[in-house]
CSV table of C-alpha atoms and ligand atoms in Angstrom, one decimal:
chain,number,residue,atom,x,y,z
A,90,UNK,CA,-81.6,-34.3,7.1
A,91,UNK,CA,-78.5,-34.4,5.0
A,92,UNK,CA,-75.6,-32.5,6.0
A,93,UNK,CA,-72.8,-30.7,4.0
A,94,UNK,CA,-69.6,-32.3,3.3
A,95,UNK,CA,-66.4,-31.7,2.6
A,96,UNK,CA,-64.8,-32.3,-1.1
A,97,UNK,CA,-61.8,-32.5,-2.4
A,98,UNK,CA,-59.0,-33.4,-0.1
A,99,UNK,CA,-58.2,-31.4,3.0
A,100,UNK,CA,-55.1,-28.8,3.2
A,101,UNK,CA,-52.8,-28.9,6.6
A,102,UNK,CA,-51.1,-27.0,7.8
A,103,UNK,CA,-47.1,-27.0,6.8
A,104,UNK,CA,-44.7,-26.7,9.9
A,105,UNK,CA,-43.9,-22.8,10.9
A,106,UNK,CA,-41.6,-21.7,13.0
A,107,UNK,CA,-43.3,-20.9,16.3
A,108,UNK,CA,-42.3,-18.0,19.0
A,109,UNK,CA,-43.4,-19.8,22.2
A,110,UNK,CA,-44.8,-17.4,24.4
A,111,UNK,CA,-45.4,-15.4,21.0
A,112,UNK,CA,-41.5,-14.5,21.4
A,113,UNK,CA,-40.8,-12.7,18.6
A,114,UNK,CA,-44.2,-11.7,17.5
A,115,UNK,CA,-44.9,-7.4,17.4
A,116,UNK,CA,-48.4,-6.5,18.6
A,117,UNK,CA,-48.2,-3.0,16.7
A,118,UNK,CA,-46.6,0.4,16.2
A,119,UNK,CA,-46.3,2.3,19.7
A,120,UNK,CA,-45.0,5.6,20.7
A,121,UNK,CA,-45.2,5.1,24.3
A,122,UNK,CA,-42.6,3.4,25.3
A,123,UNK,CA,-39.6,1.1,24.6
A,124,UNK,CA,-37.6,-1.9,26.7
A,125,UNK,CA,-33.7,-2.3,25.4
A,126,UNK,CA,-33.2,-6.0,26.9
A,127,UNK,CA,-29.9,-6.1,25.9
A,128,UNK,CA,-28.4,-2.5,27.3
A,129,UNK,CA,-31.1,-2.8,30.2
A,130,UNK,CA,-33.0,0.1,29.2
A,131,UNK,CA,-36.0,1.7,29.8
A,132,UNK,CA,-37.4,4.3,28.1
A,133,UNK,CA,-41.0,6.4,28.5
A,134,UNK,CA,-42.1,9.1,25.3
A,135,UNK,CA,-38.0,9.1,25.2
A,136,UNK,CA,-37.4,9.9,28.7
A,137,UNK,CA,-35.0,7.4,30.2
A,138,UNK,CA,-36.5,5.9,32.6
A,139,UNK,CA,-33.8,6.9,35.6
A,140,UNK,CA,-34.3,10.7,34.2
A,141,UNK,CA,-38.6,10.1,35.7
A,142,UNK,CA,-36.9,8.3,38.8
A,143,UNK,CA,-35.3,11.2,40.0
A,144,UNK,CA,-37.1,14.5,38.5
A,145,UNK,CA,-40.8,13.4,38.0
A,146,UNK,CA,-43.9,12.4,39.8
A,147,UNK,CA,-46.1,9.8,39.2
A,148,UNK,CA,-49.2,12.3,38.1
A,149,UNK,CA,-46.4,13.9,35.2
A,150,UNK,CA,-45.3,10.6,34.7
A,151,UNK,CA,-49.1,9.6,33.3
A,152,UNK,CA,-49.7,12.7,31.9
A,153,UNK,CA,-46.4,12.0,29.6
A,154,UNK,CA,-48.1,8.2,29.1
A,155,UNK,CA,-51.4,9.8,27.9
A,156,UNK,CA,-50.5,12.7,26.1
A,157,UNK,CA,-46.7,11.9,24.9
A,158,UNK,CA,-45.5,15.1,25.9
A,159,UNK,CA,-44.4,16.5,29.8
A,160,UNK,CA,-47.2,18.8,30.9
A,161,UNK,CA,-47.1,22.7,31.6
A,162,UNK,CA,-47.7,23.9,35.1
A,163,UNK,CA,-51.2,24.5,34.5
A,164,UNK,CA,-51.7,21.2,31.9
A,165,UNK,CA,-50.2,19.2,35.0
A,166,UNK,CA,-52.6,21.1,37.6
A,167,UNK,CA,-55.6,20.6,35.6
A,168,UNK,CA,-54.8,17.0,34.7
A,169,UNK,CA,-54.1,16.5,39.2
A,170,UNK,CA,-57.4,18.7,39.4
A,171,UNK,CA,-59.6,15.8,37.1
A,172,UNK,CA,-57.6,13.0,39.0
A,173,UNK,CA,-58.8,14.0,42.5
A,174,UNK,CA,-62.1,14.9,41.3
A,175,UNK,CA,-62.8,11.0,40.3
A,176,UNK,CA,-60.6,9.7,44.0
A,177,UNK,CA,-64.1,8.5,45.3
A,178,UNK,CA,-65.8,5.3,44.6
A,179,UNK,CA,-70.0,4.6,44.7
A,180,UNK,CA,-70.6,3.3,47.7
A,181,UNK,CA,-72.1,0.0,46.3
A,182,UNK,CA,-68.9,-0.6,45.0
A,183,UNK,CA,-67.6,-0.6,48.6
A,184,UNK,CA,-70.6,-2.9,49.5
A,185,UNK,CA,-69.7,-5.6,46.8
A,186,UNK,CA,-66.0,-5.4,48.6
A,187,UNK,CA,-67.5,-6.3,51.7
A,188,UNK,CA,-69.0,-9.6,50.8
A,189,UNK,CA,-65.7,-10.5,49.3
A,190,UNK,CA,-64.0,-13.4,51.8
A,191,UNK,CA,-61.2,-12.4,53.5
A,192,UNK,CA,-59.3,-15.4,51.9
A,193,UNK,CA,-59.4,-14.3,48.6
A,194,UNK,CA,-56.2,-12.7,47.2
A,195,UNK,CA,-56.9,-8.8,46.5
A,196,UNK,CA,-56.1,-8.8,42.9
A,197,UNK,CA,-58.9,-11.3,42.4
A,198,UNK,CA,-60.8,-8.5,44.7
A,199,UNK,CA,-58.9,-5.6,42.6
A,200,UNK,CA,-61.0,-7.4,39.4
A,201,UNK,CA,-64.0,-7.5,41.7
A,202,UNK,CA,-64.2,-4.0,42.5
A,203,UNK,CA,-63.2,-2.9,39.1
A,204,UNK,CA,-65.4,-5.5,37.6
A,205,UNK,CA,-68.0,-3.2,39.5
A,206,UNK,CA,-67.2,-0.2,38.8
A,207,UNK,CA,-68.2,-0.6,35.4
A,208,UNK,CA,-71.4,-2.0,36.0
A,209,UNK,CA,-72.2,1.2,37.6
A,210,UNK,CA,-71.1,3.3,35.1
A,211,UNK,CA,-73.3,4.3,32.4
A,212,UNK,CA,-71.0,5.2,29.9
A,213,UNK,CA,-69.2,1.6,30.2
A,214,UNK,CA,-70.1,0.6,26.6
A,215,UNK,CA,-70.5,4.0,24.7
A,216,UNK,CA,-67.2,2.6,23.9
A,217,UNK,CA,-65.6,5.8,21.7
A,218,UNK,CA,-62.3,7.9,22.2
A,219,UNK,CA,-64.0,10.3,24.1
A,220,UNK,CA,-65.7,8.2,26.5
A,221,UNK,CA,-62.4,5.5,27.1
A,222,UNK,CA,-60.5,8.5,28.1
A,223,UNK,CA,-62.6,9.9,30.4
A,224,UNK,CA,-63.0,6.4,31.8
A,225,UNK,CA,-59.3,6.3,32.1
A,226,UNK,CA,-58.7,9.1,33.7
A,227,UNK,CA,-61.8,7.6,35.8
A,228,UNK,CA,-59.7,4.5,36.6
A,229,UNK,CA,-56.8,5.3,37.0
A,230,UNK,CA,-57.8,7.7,40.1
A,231,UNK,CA,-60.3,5.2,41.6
A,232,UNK,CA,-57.6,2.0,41.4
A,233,UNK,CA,-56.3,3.4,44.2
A,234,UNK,CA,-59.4,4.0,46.3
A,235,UNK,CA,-60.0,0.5,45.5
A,236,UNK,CA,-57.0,-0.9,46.2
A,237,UNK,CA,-57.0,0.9,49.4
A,238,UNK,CA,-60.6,-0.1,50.5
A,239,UNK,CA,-59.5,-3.6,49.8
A,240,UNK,CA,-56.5,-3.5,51.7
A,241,UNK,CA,-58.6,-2.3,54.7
A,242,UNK,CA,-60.9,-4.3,54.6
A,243,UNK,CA,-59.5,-7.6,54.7
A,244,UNK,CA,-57.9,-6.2,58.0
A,245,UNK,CA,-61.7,-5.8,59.2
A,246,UNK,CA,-60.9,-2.1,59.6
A,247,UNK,CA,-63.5,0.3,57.4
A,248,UNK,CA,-62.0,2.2,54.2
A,249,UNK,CA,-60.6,5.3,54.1
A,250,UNK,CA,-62.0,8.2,52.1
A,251,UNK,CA,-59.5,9.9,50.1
A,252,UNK,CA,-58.3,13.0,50.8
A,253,UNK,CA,-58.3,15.6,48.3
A,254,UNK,CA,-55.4,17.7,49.5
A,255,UNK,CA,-52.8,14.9,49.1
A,256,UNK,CA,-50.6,14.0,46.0
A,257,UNK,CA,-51.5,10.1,44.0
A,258,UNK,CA,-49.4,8.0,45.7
A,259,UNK,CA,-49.3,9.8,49.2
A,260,UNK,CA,-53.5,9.9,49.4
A,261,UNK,CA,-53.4,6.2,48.4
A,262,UNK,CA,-50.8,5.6,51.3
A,263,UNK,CA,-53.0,7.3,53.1
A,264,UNK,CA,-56.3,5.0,52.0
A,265,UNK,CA,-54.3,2.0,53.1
A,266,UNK,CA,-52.7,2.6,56.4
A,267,UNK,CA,-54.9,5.5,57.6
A,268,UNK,CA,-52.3,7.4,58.5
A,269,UNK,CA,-50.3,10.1,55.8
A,270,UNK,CA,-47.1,9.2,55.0
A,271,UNK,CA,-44.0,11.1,56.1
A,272,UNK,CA,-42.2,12.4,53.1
A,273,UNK,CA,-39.4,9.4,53.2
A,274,UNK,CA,-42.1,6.8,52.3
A,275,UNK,CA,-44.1,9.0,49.8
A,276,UNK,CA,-40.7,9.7,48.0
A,277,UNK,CA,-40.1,6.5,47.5
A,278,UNK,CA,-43.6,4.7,47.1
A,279,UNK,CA,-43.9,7.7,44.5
A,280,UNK,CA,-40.7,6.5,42.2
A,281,UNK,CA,-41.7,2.7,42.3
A,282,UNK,CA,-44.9,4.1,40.8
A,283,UNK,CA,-43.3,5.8,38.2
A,284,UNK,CA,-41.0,2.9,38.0
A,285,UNK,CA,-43.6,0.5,37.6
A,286,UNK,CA,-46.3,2.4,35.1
A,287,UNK,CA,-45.2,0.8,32.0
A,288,UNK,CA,-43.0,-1.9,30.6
A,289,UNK,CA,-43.2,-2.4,27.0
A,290,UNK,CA,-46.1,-5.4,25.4
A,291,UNK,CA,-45.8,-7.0,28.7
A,292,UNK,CA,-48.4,-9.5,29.1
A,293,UNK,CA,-51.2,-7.5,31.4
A,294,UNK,CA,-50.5,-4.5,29.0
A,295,UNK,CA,-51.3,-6.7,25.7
A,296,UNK,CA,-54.2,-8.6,27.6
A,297,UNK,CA,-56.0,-5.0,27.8
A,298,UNK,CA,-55.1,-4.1,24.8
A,299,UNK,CA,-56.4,-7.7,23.4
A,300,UNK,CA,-60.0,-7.6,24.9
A,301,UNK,CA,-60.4,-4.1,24.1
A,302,UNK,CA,-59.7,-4.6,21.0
A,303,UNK,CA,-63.1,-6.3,20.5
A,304,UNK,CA,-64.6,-3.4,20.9
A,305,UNK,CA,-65.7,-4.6,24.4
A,306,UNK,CA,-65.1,-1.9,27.3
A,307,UNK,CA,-62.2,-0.5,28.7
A,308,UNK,CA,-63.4,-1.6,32.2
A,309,UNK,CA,-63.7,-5.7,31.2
A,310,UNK,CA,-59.9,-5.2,29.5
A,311,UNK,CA,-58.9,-3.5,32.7
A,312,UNK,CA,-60.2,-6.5,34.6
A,313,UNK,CA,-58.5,-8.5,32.2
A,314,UNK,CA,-55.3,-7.1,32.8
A,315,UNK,CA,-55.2,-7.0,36.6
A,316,UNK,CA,-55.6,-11.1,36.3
A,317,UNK,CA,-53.0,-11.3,34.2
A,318,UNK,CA,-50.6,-9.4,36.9
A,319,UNK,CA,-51.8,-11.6,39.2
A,320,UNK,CA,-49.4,-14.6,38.1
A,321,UNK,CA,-46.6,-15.4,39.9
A,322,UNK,CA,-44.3,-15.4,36.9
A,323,UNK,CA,-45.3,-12.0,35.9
A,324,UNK,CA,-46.9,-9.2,39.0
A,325,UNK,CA,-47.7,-12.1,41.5
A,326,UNK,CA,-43.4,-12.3,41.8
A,327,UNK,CA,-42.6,-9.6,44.0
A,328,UNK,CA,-44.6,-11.3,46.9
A,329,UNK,CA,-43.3,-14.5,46.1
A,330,UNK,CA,-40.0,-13.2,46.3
A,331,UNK,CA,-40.5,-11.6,49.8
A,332,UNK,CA,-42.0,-15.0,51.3
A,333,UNK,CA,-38.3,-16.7,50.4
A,334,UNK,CA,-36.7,-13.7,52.3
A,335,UNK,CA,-39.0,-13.8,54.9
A,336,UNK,CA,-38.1,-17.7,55.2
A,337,UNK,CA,-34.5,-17.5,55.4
A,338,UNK,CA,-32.3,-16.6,58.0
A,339,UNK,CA,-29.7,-14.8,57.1
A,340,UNK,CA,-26.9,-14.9,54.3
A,341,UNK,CA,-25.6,-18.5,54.7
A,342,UNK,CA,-29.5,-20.0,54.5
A,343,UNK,CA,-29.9,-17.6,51.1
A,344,UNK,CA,-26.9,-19.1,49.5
A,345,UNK,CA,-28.3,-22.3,50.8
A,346,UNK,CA,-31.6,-21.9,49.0
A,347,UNK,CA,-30.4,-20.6,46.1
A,348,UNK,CA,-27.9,-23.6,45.7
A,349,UNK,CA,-30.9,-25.9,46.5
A,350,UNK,CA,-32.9,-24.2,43.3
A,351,UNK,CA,-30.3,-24.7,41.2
A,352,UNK,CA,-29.7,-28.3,42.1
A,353,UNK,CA,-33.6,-28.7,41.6
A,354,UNK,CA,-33.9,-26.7,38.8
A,355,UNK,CA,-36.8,-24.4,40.2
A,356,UNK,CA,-37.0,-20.8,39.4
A,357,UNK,CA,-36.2,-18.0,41.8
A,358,UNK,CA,-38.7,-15.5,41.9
A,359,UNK,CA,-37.5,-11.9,41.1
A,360,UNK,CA,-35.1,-13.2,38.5
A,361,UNK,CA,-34.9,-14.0,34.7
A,362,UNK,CA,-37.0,-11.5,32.6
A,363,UNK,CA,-38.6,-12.0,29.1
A,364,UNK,CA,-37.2,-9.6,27.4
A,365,UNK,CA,-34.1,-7.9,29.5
A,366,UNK,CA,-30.9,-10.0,29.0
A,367,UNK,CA,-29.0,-7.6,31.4
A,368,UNK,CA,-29.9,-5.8,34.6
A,369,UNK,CA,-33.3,-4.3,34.9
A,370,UNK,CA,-32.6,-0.7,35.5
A,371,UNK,CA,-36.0,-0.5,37.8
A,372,UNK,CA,-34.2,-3.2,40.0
A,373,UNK,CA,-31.5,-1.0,40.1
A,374,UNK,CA,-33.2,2.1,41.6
A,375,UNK,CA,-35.3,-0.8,43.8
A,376,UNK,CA,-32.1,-2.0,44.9
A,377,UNK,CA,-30.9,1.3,46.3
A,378,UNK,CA,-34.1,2.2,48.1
A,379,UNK,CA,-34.1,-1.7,49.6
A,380,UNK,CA,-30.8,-0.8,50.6
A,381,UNK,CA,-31.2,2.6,52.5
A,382,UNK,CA,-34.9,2.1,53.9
A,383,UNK,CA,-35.0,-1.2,55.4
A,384,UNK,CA,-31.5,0.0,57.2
A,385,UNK,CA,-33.5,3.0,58.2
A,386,UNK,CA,-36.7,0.4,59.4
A,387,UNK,CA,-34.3,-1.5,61.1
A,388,UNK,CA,-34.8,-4.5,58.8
A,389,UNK,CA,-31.7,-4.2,57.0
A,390,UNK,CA,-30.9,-8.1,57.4
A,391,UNK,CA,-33.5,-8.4,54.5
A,392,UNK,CA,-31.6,-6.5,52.2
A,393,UNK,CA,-28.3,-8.5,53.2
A,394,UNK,CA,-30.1,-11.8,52.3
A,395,UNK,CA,-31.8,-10.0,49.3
A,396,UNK,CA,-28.2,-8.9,48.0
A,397,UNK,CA,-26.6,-12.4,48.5
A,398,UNK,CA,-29.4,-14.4,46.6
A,399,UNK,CA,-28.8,-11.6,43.6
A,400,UNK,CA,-24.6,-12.7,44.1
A,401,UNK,CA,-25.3,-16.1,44.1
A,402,UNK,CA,-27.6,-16.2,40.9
A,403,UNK,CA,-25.7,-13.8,39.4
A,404,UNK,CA,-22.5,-15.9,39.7
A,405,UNK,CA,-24.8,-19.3,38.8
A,406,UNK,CA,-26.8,-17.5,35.8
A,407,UNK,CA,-25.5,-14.2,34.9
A,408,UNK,CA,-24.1,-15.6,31.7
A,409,UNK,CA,-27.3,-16.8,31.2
A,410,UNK,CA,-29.1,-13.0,31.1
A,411,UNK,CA,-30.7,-13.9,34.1
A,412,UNK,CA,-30.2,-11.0,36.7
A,413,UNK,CA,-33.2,-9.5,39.4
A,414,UNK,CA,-36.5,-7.9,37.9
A,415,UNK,CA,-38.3,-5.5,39.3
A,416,UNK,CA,-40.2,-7.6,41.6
A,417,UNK,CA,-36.8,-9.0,43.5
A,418,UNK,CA,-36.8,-5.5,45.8
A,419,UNK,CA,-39.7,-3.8,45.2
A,420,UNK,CA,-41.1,-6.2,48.3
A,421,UNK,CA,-38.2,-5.3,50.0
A,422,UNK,CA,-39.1,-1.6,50.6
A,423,UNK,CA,-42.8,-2.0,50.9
A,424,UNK,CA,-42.3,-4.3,54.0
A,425,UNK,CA,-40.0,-2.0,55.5
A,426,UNK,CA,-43.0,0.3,55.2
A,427,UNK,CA,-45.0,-1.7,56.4
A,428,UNK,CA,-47.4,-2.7,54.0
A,429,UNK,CA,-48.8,-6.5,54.0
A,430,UNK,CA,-47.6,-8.5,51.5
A,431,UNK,CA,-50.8,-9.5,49.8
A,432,UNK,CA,-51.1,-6.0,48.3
A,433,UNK,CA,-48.0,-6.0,47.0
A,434,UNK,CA,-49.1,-6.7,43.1
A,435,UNK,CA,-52.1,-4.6,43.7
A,436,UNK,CA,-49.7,-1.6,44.4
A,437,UNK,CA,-48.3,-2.8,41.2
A,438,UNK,CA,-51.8,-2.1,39.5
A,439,UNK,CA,-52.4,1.0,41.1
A,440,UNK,CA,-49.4,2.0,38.7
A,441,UNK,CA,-49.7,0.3,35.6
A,442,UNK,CA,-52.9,1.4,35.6
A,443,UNK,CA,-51.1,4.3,33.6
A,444,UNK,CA,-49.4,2.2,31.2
A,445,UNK,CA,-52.6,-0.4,30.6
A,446,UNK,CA,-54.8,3.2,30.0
A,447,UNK,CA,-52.6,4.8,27.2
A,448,UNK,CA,-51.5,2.1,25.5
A,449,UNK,CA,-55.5,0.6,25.2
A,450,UNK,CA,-56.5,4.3,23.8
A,451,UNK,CA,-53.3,4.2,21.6
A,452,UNK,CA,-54.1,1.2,19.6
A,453,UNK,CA,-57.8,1.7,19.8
A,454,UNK,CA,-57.0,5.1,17.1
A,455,UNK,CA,-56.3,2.7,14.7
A,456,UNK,CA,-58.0,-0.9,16.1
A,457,UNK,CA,-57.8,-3.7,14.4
A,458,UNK,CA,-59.1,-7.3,16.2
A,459,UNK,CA,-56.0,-9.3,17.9
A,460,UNK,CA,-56.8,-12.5,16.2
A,461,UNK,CA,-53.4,-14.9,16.3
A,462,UNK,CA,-53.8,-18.4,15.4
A,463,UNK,CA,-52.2,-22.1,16.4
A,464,UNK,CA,-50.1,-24.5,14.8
A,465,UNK,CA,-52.9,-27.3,14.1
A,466,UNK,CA,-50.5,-30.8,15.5
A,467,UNK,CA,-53.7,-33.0,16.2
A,468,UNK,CA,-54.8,-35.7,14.6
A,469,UNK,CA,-55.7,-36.2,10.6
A,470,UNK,CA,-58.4,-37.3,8.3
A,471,UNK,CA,-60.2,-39.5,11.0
A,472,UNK,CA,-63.6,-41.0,10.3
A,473,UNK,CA,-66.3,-40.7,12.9
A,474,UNK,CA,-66.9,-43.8,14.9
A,475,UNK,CA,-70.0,-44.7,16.2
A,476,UNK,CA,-70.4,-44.9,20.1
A,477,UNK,CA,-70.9,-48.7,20.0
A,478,UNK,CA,-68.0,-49.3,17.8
A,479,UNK,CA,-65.9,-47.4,19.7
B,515,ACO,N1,-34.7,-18.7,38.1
B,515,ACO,C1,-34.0,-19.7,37.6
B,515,ACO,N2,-33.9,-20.0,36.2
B,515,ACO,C2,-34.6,-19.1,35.4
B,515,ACO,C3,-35.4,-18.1,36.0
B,515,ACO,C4,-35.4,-17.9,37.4
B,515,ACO,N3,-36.1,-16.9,37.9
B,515,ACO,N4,-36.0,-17.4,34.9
B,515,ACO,C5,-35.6,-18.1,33.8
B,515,ACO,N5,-34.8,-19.1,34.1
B,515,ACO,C6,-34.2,-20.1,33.2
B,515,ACO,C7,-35.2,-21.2,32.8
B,515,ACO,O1,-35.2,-22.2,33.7
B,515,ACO,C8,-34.8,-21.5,31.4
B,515,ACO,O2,-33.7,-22.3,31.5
B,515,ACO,P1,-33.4,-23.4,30.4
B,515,ACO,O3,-33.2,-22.7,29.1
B,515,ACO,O4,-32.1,-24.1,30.9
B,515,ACO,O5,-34.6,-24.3,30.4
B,515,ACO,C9,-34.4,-20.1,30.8
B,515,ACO,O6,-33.9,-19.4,32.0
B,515,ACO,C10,-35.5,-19.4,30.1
B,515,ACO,O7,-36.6,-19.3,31.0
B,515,ACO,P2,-38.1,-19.2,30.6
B,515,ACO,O8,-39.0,-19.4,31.7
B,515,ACO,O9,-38.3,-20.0,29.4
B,515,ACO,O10,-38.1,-17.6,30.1
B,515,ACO,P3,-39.3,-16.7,29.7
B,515,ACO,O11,-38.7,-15.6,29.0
B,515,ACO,O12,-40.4,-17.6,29.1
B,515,ACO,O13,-39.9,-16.3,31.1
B,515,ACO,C11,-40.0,-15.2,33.2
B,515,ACO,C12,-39.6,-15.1,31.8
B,515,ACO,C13,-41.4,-15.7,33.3
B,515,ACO,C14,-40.0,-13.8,33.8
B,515,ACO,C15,-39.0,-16.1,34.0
B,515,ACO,O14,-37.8,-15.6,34.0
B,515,ACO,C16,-39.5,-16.4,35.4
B,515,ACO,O15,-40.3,-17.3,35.6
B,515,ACO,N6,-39.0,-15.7,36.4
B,515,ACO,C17,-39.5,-15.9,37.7
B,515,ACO,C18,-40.8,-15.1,38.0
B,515,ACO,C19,-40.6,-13.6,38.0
B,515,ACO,O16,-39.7,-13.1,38.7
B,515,ACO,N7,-41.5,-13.0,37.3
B,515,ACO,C20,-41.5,-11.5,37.2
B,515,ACO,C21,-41.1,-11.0,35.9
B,515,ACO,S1,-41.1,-9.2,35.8
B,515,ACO,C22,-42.7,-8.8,35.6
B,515,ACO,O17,-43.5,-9.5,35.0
B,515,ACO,C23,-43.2,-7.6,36.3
């Protein structure tokens, strides 16, 4: 059978200037939000991102993702109302949690449960703007029983159900230790959600936003974006950063270490940021609460050896733009808490949940296919060689 050939002579590719990492490149228009990496600014719908930290909660804080605009009384009540009426989870989504090993790391459980969700929900691939926001609304609720149940379970203690008279964060404190939080610890857990909701085209927000824009479900792109957190250069950090603390002694052993990464060039987690060439201002709010509750806990040696690695890279790379992110203390405080560090990056999820929702049903009003493409560098006009010439 003959086959069709080319003609004429084949057309490469001419050298382009490549953003590595896609550096550079703009996804799309976006009304959501905004990262100044230069000033060290963050800004959500407008709102500065230290004016949420100290008057908003987390539910306003999604409701101002979602809709763009900070709710009425009643708009926020009804918006609670929907969020605690989709807190629980089917229970074969509980079951599938149960055969995951204790070994495995719960953000790869996170996509698991999540991953299941959707198979039980019918209107998974209805796939239009009223469905994905429903669905959203559905998610971002039941991320938290999720991430509670997981967190539980890989304890061998059974789940918690959630408990309709608490706030967000406080009934998913409650999922995952069992016990409600007092108000210092649901203050603060509540602004690191709020802090952590949304960050610009990270790379979790724009894998979302890529696989949804296939037209494929919001619950696969919500999979999608939980691995992507996973990494230990983006999510994955702020546990990473906590096992160094753990491992060090006190202030003389952290400049140790930190001299011992520069001399070996290896990267400190919680530092260096893509896009913020100054201080992140979520690290600086981090910062404070490391400071005050692990003095409170009684652990305020972390914070001591926290604060000297940030003087030591600071003096070593400062010039560089390379100053602590938000996963350098965000550790810090949820250990003081109490909370293992494995579900560190899921806690992390239970928040950007908000961030991946809105800005998925934002570009999906006017979708268009993500479809980037490479710089072709192989090799050129070669002719087929037969296996026993080669
Ligand atoms: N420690 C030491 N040096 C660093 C660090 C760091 N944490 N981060 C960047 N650098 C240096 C690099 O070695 C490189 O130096 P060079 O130019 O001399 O080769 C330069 O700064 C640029 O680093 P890149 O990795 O190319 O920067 P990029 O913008 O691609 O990556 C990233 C950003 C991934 C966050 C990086 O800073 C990093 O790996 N940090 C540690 C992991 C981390 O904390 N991740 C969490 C980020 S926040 C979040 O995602 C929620």
């Amino acid at each position: 059978m003959s086959q069709p050939k080319y003609v004429g002579k084949m057309e490469w590719p001419v050298a382009v200037q490549i953003g590595k990492g896609l550096e550079g490149a703009i996804t799309s228009e976006t009304e959501i939000g905004y990262v100044d990496g230069e000033k060290g600014w963050l800004v959500y719908r407008g709102y500065n991102i230290f004016e949420l930290a100290e008057n908003s909660t987390f539910e306003e804080t999604t409701y101002l993702l979602l809709y763009g605009k900070l709710p009425t009384q009643k708009e926020l009540d009804e918006f609670k109302q929907k969020l605690v009426s989709y807190r629980e989870i089917p229970g074969e989504v509980i079951d599938t949690l149960r055969k995951v090993p204790k070994t495995t790391h719960p953000m790869a459980a996170l996509e698991t449960g999540i991953g299941m969700l959707g198979c039980l929900d019918p209107d998974a691939d209805k796939c239009t703007m009223e469905s994905e926001t429903e669905i959203s609304f559905k998610l971002i609720a039941q991320m938290a029983t999720v991430a509670g149940a997981i967190g539980r379970l890989r304890q061998g203690k059974e789940p918690v159900d959630p408990d309709p008279t608490l706030e967000h964060t406080a009934n998913y404190l409650y999922m995952t230790t069992g016990k409600k939080p007092d108000e210092l610890m649901e203050k603060v857990m509540d602004v690191a959600m709020i802090l952590h909701a949304d960050h610009g085209m990270n790379n979790s927000t724009f894998t979302t936003m890529c696989i949804h824009s296939t037209l494929s479900d919001m619950y696969s792109a919500i999979v999608g974006g939980i691995g992507s957190l996973k990494g230990p250069l983006h999510g994955g950090a702020n546990e990473q950063a906590l096992a160094v603390l753990l491992k060090l002694k006190d202030e003389e052993d952290a400049t140790r270490y930190v001299k011992d990464c520069i001399a070996n060039k290896k990267k400190i987690m919680g530092f260096g940021h893509r896009v913020y060439k100054a201080y992140d201002p979520r690290a600086k709010v981090l910062g404070k609460f490391s400071q005050d509750v692990t003095e409170k806990k009684g652990m305020g040696h972390l914070y001591r050896i926290a604060k000297r690695i940030e003087d030591e890279v600071i003096a070593a790379y400062g010039e560089k733009g390379i100053f602590p992110n938000v996963d350098f203390y965000s550790g810090t405080v949820y250990y003081a808490f109490g909370i293992e560090p494995a579900m560190f990056t899921p806690i992390f999820a239970v928040s950007r949940i908000s961030g991946w929702c809105a800005r998925v049903l934002e570009y999906f009003r006017d979708n268009r296919i993500f479809r980037p493409r490479a710089m072709y560098v192989g090799p050129r006009d070669l002719t087929y060689v037969p296996m026993d010439k080669r």
